[in-house]
Structure formats: C-alpha cells, structure tokens
Amino acid sequence: MLLLNKQESEILSSEITPKETYRAFELNRRQLMRGLGSAGVAAGLAAALPRKAQAEVKIDNLVATQYKVPDRATTPEGIAKSYNNFYEFGEEKDDPAKNAHTLVTYPWSVTVEGLVAKPRTFQFGELFHLQPMQQRVYRFRCVEAWSMVIPWDGFPFSELIKAVEPLPDAKFVQFLSLANQKEEILPGGIHWPYSEGLRMDEAMHPLTLLTFGSYGETLANQQGAPVRVIVPWKYGFKSAKSIVKIRFVKHMPPTTWNELASNEYGFYANVNPEVDHPRWSQAHERLLNAYTIFPKVVPTLMFNGYGDQVASMYAGMDLRKNY
Ligand SMILES: Nc1nc2c(c(=O)[nH]1)N[C@H]1C(S)=C(S)[C@@H](COP(=O)(O)O)O[C@H]1N2
Ligand SMILES: [Mo]
C-alpha cells in the first residue's frame, strides 16, 4: 500500500470500500506514516502547547473492577484516540485528533448548580481526587453503527451526586461542555455549548462513569479532556465531553442532537437493535477493535449488552416512542 502515491491509494480504496470503512483505513495509513517519520516534530509541538489540567494529577493505583467485556477484544489505544466524534473540532473522525490540541484545559473547573443542597465549583484536582479511580472496560456504541471496547478510568458519577445532595425536585441532570466553538459549524446549525442529559436514576446508576482517563492515562483532548461522562448502555452522543457545568433540573433539559433533529436523536438514546435510526439500521455495528480495512460486523446488543443491569429502569416505557 505504501508503494502507491496518495492519490492512487485514495482512489482505489474509496472505490472499493464504503465511506466509513475507507475513513478508518485512511486513518490507519496516516498513523503509520506518522509513526515512520514525524515523531520529532510532534514532540516539538507538544512542548509549545498550553498547560493541561491533567498535569496536576496522575492516574495510578487503579482499582480493579468486574467491568469487562468477555466476548470482545479491546480496541487498540491508537484507534480509540484517533477515530473520534467531537464536533467542536470538526465533523470528520480524524478532525478531533488533529484540532483538539487547541483546547485549553488549564485552569479547569466544573460548576455543579441547580436543584442541589450544596452547589459547588470543583477545581479539576478536587474533582479528580473525590474518589479512588477505577478502570472499567466498557462496550462503547456510537449511533453511527460503529463500536469500540475501551478501558475507561474514572469513578461512578453517583459519588459526585451524593456530594452535592440533590433536592427532591431534581429529576434530570444536564451536562454542558466547554464552548470551544464560537460559530455554528454544521449546515443544520448546531448550537454550542454541547448539551446532554440523563434522568436522575440513569445518572445515579452505578454504570455511569465520571471519566478522567482511558488505558491508564489521563484523557487525550480529542477524547474530551479533562473530564467527561461515559454512559455505556446509550449511544455515544449521550456521553458529553470536556464538561464545565453540571446542572440539576426539574424538567428534561434541551440536548444538542435532539434540538438539531429530534426524529433522529431521542433524549433516551438507549442502544436498541430493534429501533432503527430513520436513515440506517441499528441491528449491527462495525467493531473497531483492530487495524483492518474490513472491520468485523457484529449484531448490536439490546442496551449495548448491559440489559441485566439497566433494563428495569425502563420497565413499562415504550422504547419505540422513547428512543
Ligand atoms: N462535547 C461533545 N461531546 C461529545 C460529542 C461532541 O461532538 N461534543 N460527540 C459525542 C459522540 S457522537 C460520541 S460517539 C462520543 C465519542 O467519544 P470518543 O471520541 O471518545 O470515542 O462523544 C460524544 N460526546
Ligand atoms: Mo456518536
């Protein structure tokens, strides 16, 4: 493949593979090229970058947990950190890795406000040290029908909730990302800051992880540094990145994707192979856990395989209506 010049290889691979597969391939090729030549350049650039909140902290003494994915190989770190969705830094899967170095994560604080007895602004270091750090290997399923298996490092979001003591009226939690992007960049007009939300029981659920790292390292900017949430039984867009505000509210909060296209992106967004996205099936997913131009396609699991733990929260709800 390396014997072809760029143009030839692009024409060839874009003709024979679907667009998404081609992108993954193209990414792998570029990673290979980078590895071959530009390590020195990258190191020089890194030295000139702004300070990071994570410089204050270190992920060590990770607590082992029972959260594992027995049936699937873990996604290589290089794929997890170069094939991302972070629209503030571009629409293509390789844009965040290219552009998110401009994200300034120091100083960083997270304000918790709204219907809580103890509203508080946490400096990043305070939040990081609130609880011991656990590593959990989770399935991660994007609404675009690809998935990864990623070891995330964090602690249950419920620990933060307990620390601020929600009032009885708090029924939902809203997450707001840093407004990195001042302009509307999507043709349809996406509004910043990125907003996502969970119902209170979902936010309290032990699987919901306040996440500071992956693979035993603090988060890369493109993954939503320095702190994000991971909700493994829901489509990836529910897992807000680079969080600066957490708001406890009475009513279902407006969310970015739901506002953009409510018929495509519901508030619940539970992974569900039986409910198709209006433009594509959700029955299968491309498993991005190996460097290959033909990722394995596997059936998507109800609640992304976490049904035993989470299904009871939706008992009696019509999951076709509440998609
Ligand atoms: N602030 C913000 N958070 C975001 C997004 C985004 O564009 N902006 N994309 C979401 C989507 S669609 C997915 S699939 C995941 C991707 O996380 P990853 O790139 O770490 O795999 O982040 C979610 N969180
Ligand atoms: Mo996604």
Coordinates of C-alpha atoms and ligand atoms in Angstrom, one line a residue:
M1 CA 0.0 0.0 0.0
L2 CA 2.8 2.4 0.8
L3 CA 4.2 2.0 -2.7
L4 CA 1.2 3.8 -4.1
N5 CA 1.2 7.5 -4.1
K6 CA -1.6 9.2 -2.0
Q7 CA -3.9 9.9 -4.9
E8 CA -3.8 6.4 -6.3
S9 CA -4.4 4.8 -2.9
E10 CA -7.3 7.2 -2.2
I11 CA -9.0 6.5 -5.5
L12 CA -8.5 2.7 -5.1
S13 CA -9.8 2.4 -1.6
S14 CA -12.6 4.9 -1.9
E15 CA -13.9 3.0 -4.9
I16 CA -13.9 -0.4 -3.3
T17 CA -15.0 0.3 0.3
P18 CA -17.9 2.1 1.9
K19 CA -17.1 5.6 3.0
E20 CA -16.8 4.9 6.7
T21 CA -14.5 1.9 6.2
Y22 CA -12.4 3.9 3.9
R23 CA -12.1 6.6 6.6
A24 CA -10.9 4.1 9.1
F25 CA -8.4 2.8 6.6
E26 CA -7.2 6.2 5.7
L27 CA -6.7 7.0 9.3
N28 CA -4.6 3.8 9.9
R29 CA -2.5 4.7 6.9
R30 CA -1.8 8.2 8.2
Q31 CA -0.9 6.8 11.6
L32 CA 1.5 4.5 10.0
M33 CA 3.1 7.4 8.1
R34 CA 3.3 9.5 11.3
G35 CA 5.0 6.7 13.1
L36 CA 7.5 6.4 10.3
G37 CA 8.7 9.9 10.2
S38 CA 7.4 12.7 12.3
A39 CA 7.8 11.7 16.0
G40 CA 10.4 14.5 16.5
V41 CA 8.1 17.2 15.0
A42 CA 5.2 16.0 17.3
A43 CA 7.4 16.2 20.4
G44 CA 8.5 19.7 19.4
L45 CA 4.9 20.8 19.0
A46 CA 3.8 19.3 22.4
A47 CA 6.3 21.4 24.2
A48 CA 4.7 24.6 22.9
L49 CA 1.2 23.6 23.9
P50 CA -0.8 25.3 26.7
R51 CA -0.7 23.6 30.2
K52 CA -3.1 20.9 30.8
A53 CA -5.3 20.4 33.9
Q54 CA -4.1 16.8 34.0
A55 CA -0.5 17.9 34.6
E56 CA -1.6 18.3 38.2
V57 CA -2.8 14.7 38.6
K58 CA -1.7 11.2 37.8
I59 CA -3.8 8.0 37.3
D60 CA -2.2 5.4 39.5
N61 CA -3.4 2.8 42.0
L62 CA -6.3 2.0 39.7
V63 CA -8.9 -0.1 41.5
A64 CA -9.7 -3.3 39.6
T65 CA -13.4 -3.9 38.9
Q66 CA -15.6 -6.6 37.5
Y67 CA -16.5 -4.5 34.5
K68 CA -15.1 -6.3 31.5
V69 CA -16.2 -7.3 28.0
P70 CA -15.6 -11.1 27.9
D71 CA -16.6 -11.6 24.3
R72 CA -14.6 -8.8 22.6
A73 CA -11.1 -7.7 22.1
T74 CA -10.1 -4.3 23.5
T75 CA -9.8 -1.6 20.9
P76 CA -6.1 -0.6 20.3
E77 CA -5.4 2.7 22.1
G78 CA -4.3 4.3 18.8
I79 CA -7.7 3.8 17.2
A80 CA -9.6 5.0 20.3
K81 CA -7.6 8.2 20.3
S82 CA -7.7 8.9 16.5
Y83 CA -11.2 8.0 15.4
N84 CA -13.4 10.4 17.4
N85 CA -16.5 12.4 17.4
F86 CA -16.0 15.9 18.9
Y87 CA -17.9 18.2 16.6
E88 CA -16.4 21.3 18.3
F89 CA -13.2 20.3 16.5
G90 CA -14.6 19.2 13.1
E91 CA -17.0 16.7 11.5
E92 CA -14.6 14.1 10.3
K93 CA -13.5 11.3 12.5
D94 CA -9.8 12.4 12.3
D95 CA -10.5 16.1 12.9
P96 CA -10.6 16.0 16.7
A97 CA -7.1 14.3 16.9
K98 CA -5.8 17.0 14.5
N99 CA -7.5 20.0 16.0
A100 CA -8.2 19.4 19.7
H101 CA -4.7 20.5 20.8
T102 CA -6.2 24.0 20.8
L103 CA -8.5 23.0 23.7
V104 CA -7.2 24.8 26.8
T105 CA -7.7 22.6 29.8
Y106 CA -5.9 24.6 32.4
P107 CA -7.2 26.0 34.6
W108 CA -10.3 23.9 34.6
S109 CA -13.2 23.8 37.0
V110 CA -16.6 22.1 37.0
T111 CA -19.6 24.0 38.4
V112 CA -22.4 22.0 39.9
E113 CA -25.6 24.0 40.2
G114 CA -29.4 24.0 40.2
L115 CA -31.5 21.9 42.5
V116 CA -28.9 20.7 45.0
A117 CA -28.4 21.5 48.7
K118 CA -24.7 22.0 48.2
P119 CA -24.0 23.8 44.9
R120 CA -20.2 24.0 44.4
T121 CA -17.5 24.7 41.9
F122 CA -14.8 21.9 41.9
Q123 CA -11.3 22.7 40.8
F124 CA -10.2 20.0 38.5
G125 CA -7.8 18.5 41.0
E126 CA -10.5 18.4 43.7
L127 CA -12.9 16.5 41.4
F128 CA -10.2 14.1 40.3
H129 CA -9.4 13.2 43.9
L130 CA -13.0 12.9 45.1
Q131 CA -12.9 9.1 44.9
P132 CA -10.5 6.3 44.1
M133 CA -10.0 5.8 40.3
Q134 CA -11.4 2.6 38.8
Q135 CA -10.7 1.1 35.4
R136 CA -13.7 -0.4 33.6
V137 CA -13.7 -2.0 30.2
Y138 CA -16.9 -1.0 28.5
R139 CA -18.6 -1.5 25.2
F140 CA -19.0 1.9 23.5
R141 CA -21.5 2.1 20.7
C142 CA -21.9 5.2 18.5
V143 CA -25.3 5.9 16.9
E144 CA -23.4 5.7 13.5
A145 CA -23.2 1.9 13.9
W146 CA -19.6 1.5 14.9
S147 CA -18.3 0.4 18.3
M148 CA -15.2 0.1 20.3
V149 CA -14.2 -1.6 23.6
I150 CA -12.4 0.8 25.8
P151 CA -10.9 0.8 29.3
W152 CA -12.1 4.0 30.9
D153 CA -10.7 5.3 34.1
G154 CA -13.0 7.2 36.5
F155 CA -15.4 6.7 39.3
P156 CA -19.2 6.4 39.5
F157 CA -21.0 9.7 38.7
S158 CA -23.3 8.9 41.7
E159 CA -20.4 9.8 44.0
L160 CA -20.4 13.3 42.8
I161 CA -24.2 13.4 43.0
K162 CA -24.1 12.3 46.6
A163 CA -21.5 15.0 47.4
V164 CA -23.9 17.8 46.3
E165 CA -27.1 16.4 47.8
P166 CA -29.8 16.8 45.1
L167 CA -33.2 18.2 46.3
P168 CA -36.4 16.1 45.8
D169 CA -37.4 18.2 42.8
A170 CA -34.2 17.3 40.8
K171 CA -35.4 14.9 38.2
F172 CA -32.8 15.3 35.5
V173 CA -29.1 16.2 35.1
Q174 CA -27.7 18.4 32.4
F175 CA -24.1 18.3 31.2
L176 CA -22.6 21.3 29.5
S177 CA -19.3 21.1 27.6
L178 CA -16.9 24.0 27.2
A179 CA -18.0 26.3 24.4
N180 CA -14.8 25.8 22.4
Q181 CA -16.6 26.7 19.2
K182 CA -18.0 30.2 18.9
E183 CA -19.6 29.7 15.4
E184 CA -22.2 27.3 14.2
I185 CA -20.3 24.8 12.1
L186 CA -22.9 22.3 10.9
P187 CA -25.1 23.2 7.9
G188 CA -28.2 22.5 10.0
G189 CA -26.9 24.9 12.7
I190 CA -25.7 23.1 15.8
H191 CA -25.8 25.1 19.0
W192 CA -22.9 25.3 21.4
P193 CA -22.2 24.6 24.1
Y194 CA -22.8 20.9 23.6
S195 CA -25.5 19.9 26.0
E196 CA -26.6 16.4 27.1
G197 CA -28.7 15.0 29.9
L198 CA -29.8 12.0 31.9
R199 CA -32.8 11.2 34.0
M200 CA -31.9 11.1 37.7
D201 CA -32.0 7.3 38.0
E202 CA -29.7 7.0 34.9
A203 CA -27.3 9.5 36.4
M204 CA -27.3 7.6 39.7
H205 CA -26.8 4.2 38.0
P206 CA -23.5 2.5 39.1
L207 CA -22.5 2.0 35.4
T208 CA -22.5 5.8 34.7
L209 CA -18.9 6.8 35.0
L210 CA -17.4 10.2 35.5
T211 CA -14.3 9.7 33.4
F212 CA -10.9 11.2 33.6
G213 CA -8.8 8.8 31.6
S214 CA -8.5 5.7 29.4
Y215 CA -5.9 3.0 29.1
G216 CA -4.5 4.1 32.5
E217 CA -3.7 7.6 31.2
T218 CA -5.5 11.0 31.5
L219 CA -7.8 11.7 28.6
A220 CA -6.5 13.0 25.4
N221 CA -8.0 16.3 24.4
Q222 CA -9.9 14.6 21.5
Q223 CA -11.5 12.2 24.0
G224 CA -13.0 15.1 26.0
A225 CA -10.2 16.1 28.4
P226 CA -10.0 16.7 31.2
V227 CA -13.3 15.2 32.3
R228 CA -16.3 13.6 30.6
V229 CA -19.1 11.2 31.3
I230 CA -19.5 7.6 29.9
V231 CA -22.9 6.0 29.8
P232 CA -22.2 2.6 28.3
W233 CA -25.8 1.4 27.5
K234 CA -26.6 4.5 25.5
Y235 CA -25.4 5.7 22.1
G236 CA -22.1 7.6 22.3
F237 CA -23.6 11.1 21.9
K238 CA -25.1 10.9 25.4
S239 CA -21.5 10.8 26.8
A240 CA -20.7 14.5 26.9
K241 CA -17.0 15.6 26.7
S242 CA -15.0 18.3 28.3
I243 CA -17.6 19.1 30.9
V244 CA -17.6 22.5 32.7
K245 CA -21.1 22.6 34.1
I246 CA -23.5 20.0 35.7
R247 CA -27.0 21.3 36.4
F248 CA -29.7 19.5 38.4
V249 CA -33.1 20.4 36.9
K250 CA -36.8 19.6 37.3
H251 CA -37.6 19.1 33.6
M252 CA -36.0 17.2 30.7
P253 CA -33.2 19.5 29.6
P254 CA -32.6 20.5 25.9
T255 CA -29.9 18.5 24.3
T256 CA -27.7 19.3 21.3
W257 CA -28.6 16.4 19.0
N258 CA -32.2 16.3 20.0
E259 CA -32.6 20.0 19.2
L260 CA -30.9 19.5 15.9
A261 CA -33.0 16.6 14.7
S262 CA -35.4 15.2 17.3
N263 CA -36.7 12.5 15.0
E264 CA -33.2 11.1 14.7
Y265 CA -31.8 11.6 18.2
G266 CA -34.1 11.0 21.1
F267 CA -33.4 12.0 24.7
Y268 CA -33.1 8.4 25.9
A269 CA -30.9 7.1 23.1
N270 CA -30.6 3.6 24.6
V271 CA -28.7 1.3 22.3
N272 CA -31.5 -0.8 20.7
P273 CA -31.0 -3.1 17.7
E274 CA -34.8 -3.2 17.1
V275 CA -35.3 0.6 16.7
D276 CA -33.7 1.9 13.5
H277 CA -32.3 5.3 13.1
P278 CA -34.5 6.9 10.3
R279 CA -31.6 6.8 7.9
W280 CA -30.0 3.4 8.8
S281 CA -30.4 0.2 10.7
Q282 CA -29.2 -0.2 14.2
A283 CA -29.2 -4.0 14.1
H284 CA -25.4 -4.4 13.6
E285 CA -22.2 -2.5 14.3
R286 CA -18.7 -2.3 12.9
L287 CA -16.4 -3.4 15.6
L288 CA -13.4 -1.1 15.6
N289 CA -11.0 -3.2 17.6
A290 CA -8.3 -4.0 15.1
Y291 CA -6.3 -2.2 12.4
T292 CA -8.1 -3.5 9.4
I293 CA -9.9 -2.1 6.4
F294 CA -12.7 -4.6 6.9
P295 CA -13.9 -4.3 10.5
K296 CA -15.9 -7.2 11.8
V297 CA -19.6 -6.6 11.7
V298 CA -21.4 -8.0 14.8
P299 CA -25.0 -7.9 16.0
T300 CA -25.8 -5.0 18.2
L301 CA -27.0 -6.0 21.7
M302 CA -30.0 -4.6 23.5
F303 CA -28.8 -1.9 25.9
N304 CA -25.4 -2.5 24.4
G305 CA -25.2 -5.7 26.4
Y306 CA -26.0 -4.1 29.8
G307 CA -29.6 -5.1 29.9
D308 CA -29.3 -7.1 33.1
Q309 CA -28.2 -4.0 34.9
V310 CA -30.3 -1.3 33.3
A311 CA -33.5 -2.7 31.7
S312 CA -35.5 -2.3 34.9
M313 CA -35.2 1.5 34.7
Y314 CA -37.3 1.4 31.5
A315 CA -40.0 -1.1 32.6
G316 CA -43.3 -0.1 31.2
M317 CA -41.8 2.5 28.8
D318 CA -42.4 2.2 25.1
L319 CA -38.9 2.2 23.8
R320 CA -40.1 2.9 20.2
K321 CA -41.5 6.2 21.4
N322 CA -38.8 6.9 23.9
Y323 CA -35.9 6.3 21.5
Ligands
LIG1 N1 -18.8 18.0 23.7 C1 -19.0 16.9 22.9 N2 -19.2 15.7 23.5 C2 -19.5 14.6 22.7 C3 -19.5 14.8 21.2 C4 -19.3 16.1 20.7 O1 -19.3 16.3 19.5 N3 -19.1 17.1 21.6 N4 -19.7 13.7 20.5 C5 -20.4 12.5 21.1 C6 -20.4 11.3 20.2 S1 -21.5 11.3 18.9 C7 -19.7 10.2 20.6 S2 -19.8 8.8 19.7 C8 -18.7 10.3 21.7 C9 -17.3 9.9 21.1 O2 -16.4 9.7 22.1 P1 -14.9 9.3 21.7 O3 -14.5 10.2 20.6 O4 -14.1 9.5 22.9 O5 -15.0 7.9 21.3 O6 -18.6 11.5 22.3 C10 -19.8 12.2 22.5 N5 -19.6 13.4 23.2
MO2 MO -21.7 9.0 18.3

